[in-house]
């Protein structure tokens, strides 16, 4: 059902270079010429900072990024959400608008900034990427070593998705293909009384946000069906590459290090949203291997009002629940994950099953499960039941969708009361 994007090696290299170096042309009235700025940078060990971003002219910014393409990513990696929030709050409206235009990839990914600002910046970034993607696609079609139909289809899907972003049909909160991360937002930030995080699990990839049955359907359902008294803001979060189904233990979901590594990135995203929406209750709905992402995020300092493990793998040995967080779990009786829940040997498996968390509330998924005759049929049924718990289709996952809606409403009521 889910598939990943696979770019040709040459195309990937070209895309990385074009996307990393592409920028606006310098304006004629910038104070210093680009050669002068580059000469200054070459003779200086100065590292680009947020204060520089706010004071340099457009030509200077262009020169700085061209001189050191990793400069913006360095700022993203080294700036805490609290610092970013304070920095943004100290800027004039004119400077903010200029930065959204000049450095959309930075503003659209800087944790701690208002969600609507990041979405606006990523809309600008999407328009820029679309132009570069068109050039890339044209070059691939005419290249001697032309890509396969599947590769072209993947690029066309990305183009179609970014077109929706540019038109404002999709609210893109984070897009970093190089690091395999994407976060899509749904809802109105100004009206939100609570935050829902939705974390997809095994087989999730950037491509699964772009296909005909996107992983955002659960979050979108919750926004569309939220209690009118408690509107929510939802973020579907792919913080880092997730494990893909494989017989190879090193790359499949059995390898707990993949989801664990994503947990640190998820924690940073959560802290950024906490800074942008202080005081709002948060619910993290985590499917399959996504539950280890949530567990690892807690270990990295993220805090939630509640976590909801849906057909989850649980957590690795050494994990402990957090005081003040409510925990919920739901899983079909014959869910495929039950066959190895609570088993771990080093980097393989998850030592704490999803229903073994202290004080956790077990939620009945409301499935009518039928007996199966063969092992193959049993495994197929277990996988089907497993996937249903991430569905945004009320006919497939109605009980849990409604239970999560009620939980979000109660969290908002408790927070306001």
PDB file of N, CA, C and O in Angstrom, residues 298-299 318-322 327 352:
ATOM      1  N   UNK A 298      10.140  11.132  24.268  1.00  0.00           N
ATOM      2  CA  UNK A 298      10.020  11.418  25.700  1.00  0.00           C
ATOM      3  C   UNK A 298      11.379  11.312  26.386  1.00  0.00           C
ATOM      4  O   UNK A 298      11.720  12.142  27.239  1.00  0.00           O
ATOM      5  N   UNK A 299      12.133  10.294  26.021  1.00  0.00           N
ATOM      6  CA  UNK A 299      13.456  10.134  26.615  1.00  0.00           C
ATOM      7  C   UNK A 299      14.378  11.299  26.247  1.00  0.00           C
ATOM      8  O   UNK A 299      15.331  11.607  26.967  1.00  0.00           O
ATOM      9  N   UNK A 318      14.484   0.005  29.104  1.00  0.00           N
ATOM     10  CA  UNK A 318      15.003   1.207  29.744  1.00  0.00           C
ATOM     11  C   UNK A 318      14.055   2.380  29.705  1.00  0.00           C
ATOM     12  O   UNK A 318      14.264   3.372  30.409  1.00  0.00           O
ATOM     13  N   UNK A 319      12.993   2.265  28.889  1.00  0.00           N
ATOM     14  CA  UNK A 319      12.020   3.352  28.818  1.00  0.00           C
ATOM     15  C   UNK A 319      11.181   3.413  30.090  1.00  0.00           C
ATOM     16  O   UNK A 319      10.825   2.385  30.661  1.00  0.00           O
ATOM     17  N   UNK A 320      10.855   4.620  30.508  1.00  0.00           N
ATOM     18  CA  UNK A 320       9.942   4.816  31.633  1.00  0.00           C
ATOM     19  C   UNK A 320       8.912   5.879  31.261  1.00  0.00           C
ATOM     20  O   UNK A 320       9.230   6.842  30.558  1.00  0.00           O
ATOM     21  N   UNK A 321       7.698   5.692  31.713  1.00  0.00           N
ATOM     22  CA  UNK A 321       6.646   6.675  31.455  1.00  0.00           C
ATOM     23  C   UNK A 321       6.941   7.962  32.222  1.00  0.00           C
ATOM     24  O   UNK A 321       7.749   7.981  33.151  1.00  0.00           O
ATOM     25  N   UNK A 322       6.240   9.041  31.824  1.00  0.00           N
ATOM     26  CA  UNK A 322       6.501  10.347  32.417  1.00  0.00           C
ATOM     27  C   UNK A 322       5.346  10.770  33.319  1.00  0.00           C
ATOM     28  O   UNK A 322       4.172  10.653  32.936  1.00  0.00           O
ATOM     29  N   UNK A 327      -1.609   7.664  29.316  1.00  0.00           N
ATOM     30  CA  UNK A 327      -1.241   6.731  28.251  1.00  0.00           C
ATOM     31  C   UNK A 327      -2.429   5.854  27.870  1.00  0.00           C
ATOM     32  O   UNK A 327      -3.154   5.356  28.741  1.00  0.00           O
ATOM     33  N   UNK A 352       9.416  -3.596  25.848  1.00  0.00           N
ATOM     34  CA  UNK A 352       8.227  -3.218  26.614  1.00  0.00           C
ATOM     35  C   UNK A 352       7.037  -3.162  25.666  1.00  0.00           C
ATOM     36  O   UNK A 352       6.967  -2.291  24.792  1.00  0.00           O
TER      37      UNK A 352
END
